[in-house]
Short mmCIF file of N, CA, C and O in Angstrom, two decimals:
data_model
loop_
_atom_site.label_atom_id
_atom_site.label_comp_id
_atom_site.label_asym_id
_atom_site.label_seq_id
_atom_site.Cartn_x
_atom_site.Cartn_y
_atom_site.Cartn_z
N LEU K 1 12.01 0.15 -12.59
CA LEU K 1 13.34 0.66 -12.87
C LEU K 1 14.18 -0.48 -13.44
O LEU K 1 14.04 -1.62 -13.02
N SER K 2 15.04 -0.16 -14.38
CA SER K 2 15.92 -1.17 -14.98
C SER K 2 17.35 -0.69 -15.01
O SER K 2 17.61 0.51 -15.08
N CYS K 3 18.25 -1.64 -14.99
CA CYS K 3 19.68 -1.35 -15.17
C CYS K 3 20.11 -2.09 -16.44
O CYS K 3 20.00 -3.31 -16.50
N ILE K 4 20.56 -1.33 -17.42
CA ILE K 4 20.96 -1.88 -18.71
C ILE K 4 22.47 -1.71 -18.88
O ILE K 4 23.01 -0.63 -18.68
N VAL K 5 23.15 -2.79 -19.23
CA VAL K 5 24.58 -2.75 -19.51
C VAL K 5 24.79 -3.42 -20.87
O VAL K 5 24.38 -4.57 -21.07
N GLU K 6 25.41 -2.69 -21.78
CA GLU K 6 25.68 -3.22 -23.13
C GLU K 6 24.42 -3.82 -23.75
O GLU K 6 24.42 -4.95 -24.23
N ASP K 7 23.34 -3.07 -23.73
CA ASP K 7 22.05 -3.45 -24.31
C ASP K 7 21.42 -4.68 -23.67
O ASP K 7 20.56 -5.33 -24.27
N LYS K 8 21.84 -5.03 -22.47
CA LYS K 8 21.27 -6.19 -21.78
C LYS K 8 20.77 -5.74 -20.40
O LYS K 8 21.49 -5.06 -19.67
N ARG K 9 19.54 -6.12 -20.08
CA ARG K 9 19.00 -5.81 -18.77
C ARG K 9 19.69 -6.71 -17.75
O ARG K 9 19.59 -7.93 -17.82
N VAL K 10 20.40 -6.11 -16.81
CA VAL K 10 21.12 -6.89 -15.80
C VAL K 10 20.46 -6.78 -14.43
O VAL K 10 20.88 -7.46 -13.49
N GLY K 11 19.45 -5.94 -14.31
CA GLY K 11 18.74 -5.83 -13.05
C GLY K 11 17.48 -5.02 -13.21
O GLY K 11 17.35 -4.22 -14.14
N TYR K 12 16.52 -5.25 -12.32
CA TYR K 12 15.30 -4.45 -12.32
C TYR K 12 14.75 -4.38 -10.90
O TYR K 12 15.08 -5.19 -10.04
N LEU K 13 13.91 -3.38 -10.68
CA LEU K 13 13.26 -3.19 -9.40
C LEU K 13 11.89 -2.61 -9.67
O LEU K 13 11.76 -1.67 -10.47
N SER K 14 10.87 -3.17 -9.06
CA SER K 14 9.53 -2.57 -9.14
C SER K 14 9.10 -2.21 -7.73
O SER K 14 9.37 -2.94 -6.77
N PHE K 15 8.47 -1.04 -7.62
CA PHE K 15 8.07 -0.55 -6.31
C PHE K 15 6.90 0.42 -6.45
O PHE K 15 6.57 0.86 -7.55
N GLN K 16 6.29 0.74 -5.32
CA GLN K 16 5.18 1.70 -5.28
C GLN K 16 5.71 2.98 -4.65
O GLN K 16 5.98 3.01 -3.44
N PRO K 17 5.89 4.04 -5.42
CA PRO K 17 6.46 5.28 -4.91
C PRO K 17 5.68 5.89 -3.74
O PRO K 17 6.27 6.49 -2.85
N LYS K 18 4.37 5.74 -3.74
CA LYS K 18 3.55 6.33 -2.66
C LYS K 18 3.81 5.68 -1.31
O LYS K 18 3.80 6.34 -0.29
N THR K 19 4.03 4.37 -1.31
CA THR K 19 4.20 3.64 -0.05
C THR K 19 5.66 3.28 0.23
O THR K 19 6.01 2.94 1.36
N GLY K 20 6.50 3.30 -0.80
CA GLY K 20 7.90 2.90 -0.64
C GLY K 20 8.10 1.40 -0.64
O GLY K 20 9.20 0.93 -0.36
N ARG K 21 7.07 0.64 -0.95
CA ARG K 21 7.19 -0.82 -0.92
C ARG K 21 7.83 -1.36 -2.20
O ARG K 21 7.36 -1.12 -3.30
N ILE K 22 8.88 -2.13 -2.01
CA ILE K 22 9.53 -2.80 -3.13
C ILE K 22 8.82 -4.13 -3.34
O ILE K 22 8.74 -4.95 -2.42
N SER K 23 8.31 -4.35 -4.55
CA SER K 23 7.61 -5.59 -4.88
C SER K 23 8.57 -6.65 -5.39
O SER K 23 8.44 -7.82 -5.05
N GLN K 24 9.48 -6.22 -6.25
CA GLN K 24 10.43 -7.17 -6.84
C GLN K 24 11.77 -6.47 -7.05
O GLN K 24 11.81 -5.29 -7.41
N VAL K 25 12.83 -7.22 -6.85
CA VAL K 25 14.16 -6.73 -7.20
C VAL K 25 14.96 -7.94 -7.65
O VAL K 25 14.89 -9.00 -7.06
N ARG K 26 15.68 -7.77 -8.75
CA ARG K 26 16.44 -8.88 -9.30
C ARG K 26 17.69 -8.35 -9.96
O ARG K 26 17.66 -7.34 -10.66
N VAL K 27 18.80 -9.01 -9.70
CA VAL K 27 20.07 -8.69 -10.36
C VAL K 27 20.61 -9.99 -10.93
O VAL K 27 20.63 -11.02 -10.25
N ALA K 28 21.03 -9.95 -12.18
CA ALA K 28 21.58 -11.13 -12.83
C ALA K 28 22.76 -11.66 -12.01
O ALA K 28 23.57 -10.87 -11.51
N PRO K 29 22.86 -12.98 -11.84
CA PRO K 29 23.92 -13.55 -11.01
C PRO K 29 25.32 -13.06 -11.35
O PRO K 29 26.12 -12.77 -10.45
N GLU K 30 25.62 -12.89 -12.62
CA GLU K 30 26.97 -12.47 -13.00
C GLU K 30 27.24 -10.99 -12.70
O GLU K 30 28.38 -10.53 -12.74
N MET K 31 26.19 -10.24 -12.33
CA MET K 31 26.34 -8.81 -12.03
C MET K 31 26.20 -8.49 -10.55
O MET K 31 26.26 -7.33 -10.16
N ARG K 32 26.05 -9.50 -9.73
CA ARG K 32 25.89 -9.26 -8.29
C ARG K 32 27.21 -8.81 -7.69
O ARG K 32 28.28 -9.15 -8.18
N ARG K 33 27.10 -8.02 -6.63
CA ARG K 33 28.26 -7.46 -5.90
C ARG K 33 29.07 -6.50 -6.78
O ARG K 33 30.27 -6.35 -6.62
N LYS K 34 28.36 -5.87 -7.73
CA LYS K 34 28.99 -4.88 -8.61
C LYS K 34 28.28 -3.54 -8.55
O LYS K 34 28.50 -2.68 -9.40
N GLY K 35 27.38 -3.37 -7.58
CA GLY K 35 26.70 -2.09 -7.40
C GLY K 35 25.39 -1.92 -8.13
O GLY K 35 24.75 -0.88 -8.02
N VAL K 36 24.95 -2.93 -8.87
CA VAL K 36 23.71 -2.83 -9.62
C VAL K 36 22.52 -2.71 -8.67
O VAL K 36 21.68 -1.80 -8.80
N GLY K 37 22.42 -3.60 -7.70
CA GLY K 37 21.31 -3.55 -6.74
C GLY K 37 21.32 -2.26 -5.95
O GLY K 37 20.27 -1.62 -5.75
N ARG K 38 22.48 -1.84 -5.52
CA ARG K 38 22.61 -0.59 -4.75
C ARG K 38 22.13 0.60 -5.59
O ARG K 38 21.45 1.50 -5.09
N ALA K 39 22.47 0.62 -6.87
CA ALA K 39 22.05 1.72 -7.76
C ALA K 39 20.53 1.71 -7.94
O ALA K 39 19.90 2.78 -7.93
N LEU K 40 19.95 0.54 -8.10
CA LEU K 40 18.50 0.45 -8.24
C LEU K 40 17.79 0.93 -6.98
O LEU K 40 16.81 1.68 -7.04
N ILE K 41 18.29 0.50 -5.82
CA ILE K 41 17.70 0.91 -4.54
C ILE K 41 17.83 2.43 -4.37
O ILE K 41 16.88 3.11 -3.97
N ALA K 42 18.98 2.98 -4.69
CA ALA K 42 19.20 4.43 -4.55
C ALA K 42 18.25 5.22 -5.45
O ALA K 42 17.65 6.22 -5.03
N GLU K 43 18.07 4.77 -6.68
CA GLU K 43 17.16 5.46 -7.60
C GLU K 43 15.72 5.36 -7.10
O GLU K 43 14.97 6.33 -7.14
N ALA K 44 15.33 4.19 -6.62
CA ALA K 44 13.98 4.01 -6.09
C ALA K 44 13.75 4.93 -4.89
O ALA K 44 12.70 5.56 -4.76
N GLN K 45 14.75 5.04 -4.00
CA GLN K 45 14.59 5.90 -2.82
C GLN K 45 14.43 7.36 -3.22
O GLN K 45 13.64 8.08 -2.63
N GLN K 46 15.14 7.79 -4.26
CA GLN K 46 14.99 9.16 -4.74
C GLN K 46 13.58 9.43 -5.26
O GLN K 46 13.07 10.53 -5.11
N LYS K 47 12.97 8.42 -5.87
CA LYS K 47 11.65 8.59 -6.46
C LYS K 47 10.51 8.27 -5.50
O LYS K 47 9.36 8.53 -5.80
N SER K 48 10.84 7.72 -4.34
CA SER K 48 9.83 7.30 -3.38
C SER K 48 9.45 8.45 -2.46
O SER K 48 10.27 9.28 -2.10
N GLU K 49 8.18 8.46 -2.06
CA GLU K 49 7.69 9.46 -1.12
C GLU K 49 7.94 9.04 0.33
O GLU K 49 7.74 9.83 1.24
N ARG K 50 8.35 7.81 0.54
CA ARG K 50 8.61 7.28 1.88
C ARG K 50 9.89 6.45 1.86
O ARG K 50 10.42 6.14 0.81
N LEU K 51 10.35 6.05 3.05
CA LEU K 51 11.48 5.13 3.11
C LEU K 51 11.08 3.80 2.48
O LEU K 51 9.93 3.36 2.60
N LEU K 52 12.02 3.17 1.83
CA LEU K 52 11.74 1.90 1.16
C LEU K 52 11.60 0.75 2.16
O LEU K 52 12.29 0.72 3.19
N THR K 53 10.72 -0.17 1.84
CA THR K 53 10.57 -1.40 2.61
C THR K 53 10.49 -2.57 1.65
O THR K 53 10.09 -2.42 0.50
N VAL K 54 10.90 -3.74 2.14
CA VAL K 54 10.84 -4.96 1.35
C VAL K 54 10.13 -6.00 2.19
O VAL K 54 10.38 -6.12 3.39
N MET K 55 9.23 -6.75 1.58
CA MET K 55 8.48 -7.76 2.31
C MET K 55 8.57 -9.10 1.59
O MET K 55 8.89 -9.17 0.40
N ASN K 56 8.27 -10.15 2.33
CA ASN K 56 8.12 -11.50 1.78
C ASN K 56 9.38 -12.03 1.11
O ASN K 56 9.37 -12.49 -0.02
N ILE K 57 10.47 -11.98 1.84
CA ILE K 57 11.72 -12.56 1.35
C ILE K 57 11.84 -13.95 1.93
O ILE K 57 11.72 -14.14 3.15
N ASP K 58 12.07 -14.92 1.09
CA ASP K 58 12.21 -16.30 1.54
C ASP K 58 13.36 -16.39 2.53
O ASP K 58 14.46 -15.88 2.28
N GLU K 59 13.12 -17.03 3.67
CA GLU K 59 14.16 -17.10 4.70
C GLU K 59 15.40 -17.86 4.25
O GLU K 59 16.47 -17.74 4.84
N GLU K 60 15.29 -18.62 3.18
CA GLU K 60 16.44 -19.36 2.66
C GLU K 60 17.23 -18.55 1.63
O GLU K 60 18.25 -19.02 1.13
N ALA K 61 16.79 -17.33 1.34
CA ALA K 61 17.47 -16.48 0.36
C ALA K 61 18.58 -15.71 1.07
O ALA K 61 18.54 -14.48 1.20
N ASP K 62 19.59 -16.43 1.54
CA ASP K 62 20.67 -15.83 2.33
C ASP K 62 21.39 -14.70 1.58
O ASP K 62 21.68 -13.65 2.16
N GLU K 63 21.68 -14.91 0.32
CA GLU K 63 22.41 -13.91 -0.44
C GLU K 63 21.61 -12.61 -0.54
O GLU K 63 22.16 -11.51 -0.40
N THR K 64 20.30 -12.74 -0.75
CA THR K 64 19.43 -11.56 -0.82
C THR K 64 19.40 -10.84 0.52
O THR K 64 19.52 -9.60 0.59
N MET K 65 19.24 -11.59 1.60
CA MET K 65 19.19 -10.99 2.93
C MET K 65 20.51 -10.27 3.24
O MET K 65 20.50 -9.16 3.78
N GLU K 66 21.62 -10.87 2.90
CA GLU K 66 22.92 -10.25 3.16
C GLU K 66 23.07 -8.95 2.35
O GLU K 66 23.56 -7.95 2.87
N ALA K 67 22.65 -8.98 1.10
CA ALA K 67 22.76 -7.78 0.25
C ALA K 67 21.90 -6.66 0.82
O ALA K 67 22.36 -5.50 0.90
N LEU K 68 20.69 -6.96 1.22
CA LEU K 68 19.81 -5.93 1.77
C LEU K 68 20.35 -5.37 3.08
O LEU K 68 20.29 -4.17 3.34
N THR K 69 20.93 -6.23 3.90
CA THR K 69 21.53 -5.78 5.16
C THR K 69 22.70 -4.83 4.88
O THR K 69 22.84 -3.79 5.52
N ARG K 70 23.54 -5.18 3.89
CA ARG K 70 24.66 -4.31 3.53
C ARG K 70 24.19 -2.94 3.05
O ARG K 70 24.88 -1.94 3.22
N MET K 71 22.99 -2.90 2.46
CA MET K 71 22.44 -1.63 1.96
C MET K 71 21.72 -0.85 3.05
O MET K 71 21.21 0.24 2.79
N GLY K 72 21.64 -1.40 4.25
CA GLY K 72 21.05 -0.66 5.36
C GLY K 72 19.66 -1.08 5.76
O GLY K 72 19.09 -0.50 6.69
N PHE K 73 19.09 -2.06 5.09
CA PHE K 73 17.77 -2.54 5.48
C PHE K 73 17.88 -3.34 6.78
O PHE K 73 18.89 -3.99 7.03
N VAL K 74 16.83 -3.28 7.59
CA VAL K 74 16.80 -3.98 8.87
C VAL K 74 15.58 -4.89 8.89
O VAL K 74 14.47 -4.46 8.57
N ASN K 75 15.79 -6.15 9.28
CA ASN K 75 14.68 -7.08 9.40
C ASN K 75 13.94 -6.77 10.69
O ASN K 75 14.49 -6.90 11.78
N GLU K 76 12.69 -6.34 10.56
CA GLU K 76 11.90 -5.97 11.73
C GLU K 76 10.86 -7.02 12.10
O GLU K 76 10.40 -7.05 13.23
N VAL K 77 10.46 -7.84 11.15
CA VAL K 77 9.40 -8.81 11.40
C VAL K 77 9.73 -10.11 10.67
O VAL K 77 10.12 -10.09 9.51
N ASP K 78 9.55 -11.22 11.36
CA ASP K 78 9.63 -12.54 10.73
C ASP K 78 8.21 -13.09 10.63
O ASP K 78 7.42 -12.91 11.55
N GLN K 79 7.92 -13.73 9.54
CA GLN K 79 6.60 -14.31 9.35
C GLN K 79 6.72 -15.81 9.39
O GLN K 79 7.59 -16.38 8.76
N TYR K 80 5.85 -16.43 10.14
CA TYR K 80 5.84 -17.88 10.24
C TYR K 80 4.54 -18.39 9.65
O TYR K 80 3.47 -17.87 9.93
N GLU K 81 4.66 -19.41 8.82
CA GLU K 81 3.49 -20.00 8.22
C GLU K 81 3.18 -21.29 8.92
O GLU K 81 4.09 -22.05 9.28
N MET K 82 1.92 -21.54 9.11
CA MET K 82 1.50 -22.76 9.78
C MET K 82 0.84 -23.67 8.76
O MET K 82 0.14 -23.20 7.86
N GLU K 83 1.09 -24.95 8.88
CA GLU K 83 0.47 -25.93 7.99
C GLU K 83 -0.37 -26.88 8.83
O GLU K 83 0.01 -27.25 9.94
N LEU K 84 -1.49 -27.26 8.28
CA LEU K 84 -2.32 -28.26 8.90
C LEU K 84 -2.28 -29.48 8.01
O LEU K 84 -2.73 -29.45 6.85
N ILE K 85 -1.69 -30.54 8.48
CA ILE K 85 -1.63 -31.79 7.73
C ILE K 85 -2.97 -32.52 7.92
O ILE K 85 -3.37 -32.82 9.03
N ILE K 86 -3.60 -32.80 6.81
CA ILE K 86 -4.90 -33.48 6.86
C ILE K 86 -4.77 -34.91 6.37
O ILE K 86 -4.15 -35.22 5.44
#
């Protein structure tokens, strides 16, 4: 899905309609907090056969986490990676 404003792509979302999994979502920095992400999520939910889910968000992506929370997403699982220093 894409959001085009004045012939410029300002946001996109890719997802799997059968599972409701969002693979990628991006909104141009100058268009954030203007409803672009919300519109993309709403359109994806209409086309999805299940509730939408998002996975693998970097824990340092505070702005992304805040936006998803405002849209009603809930963090249910945190993933921790382990490193072995050799």
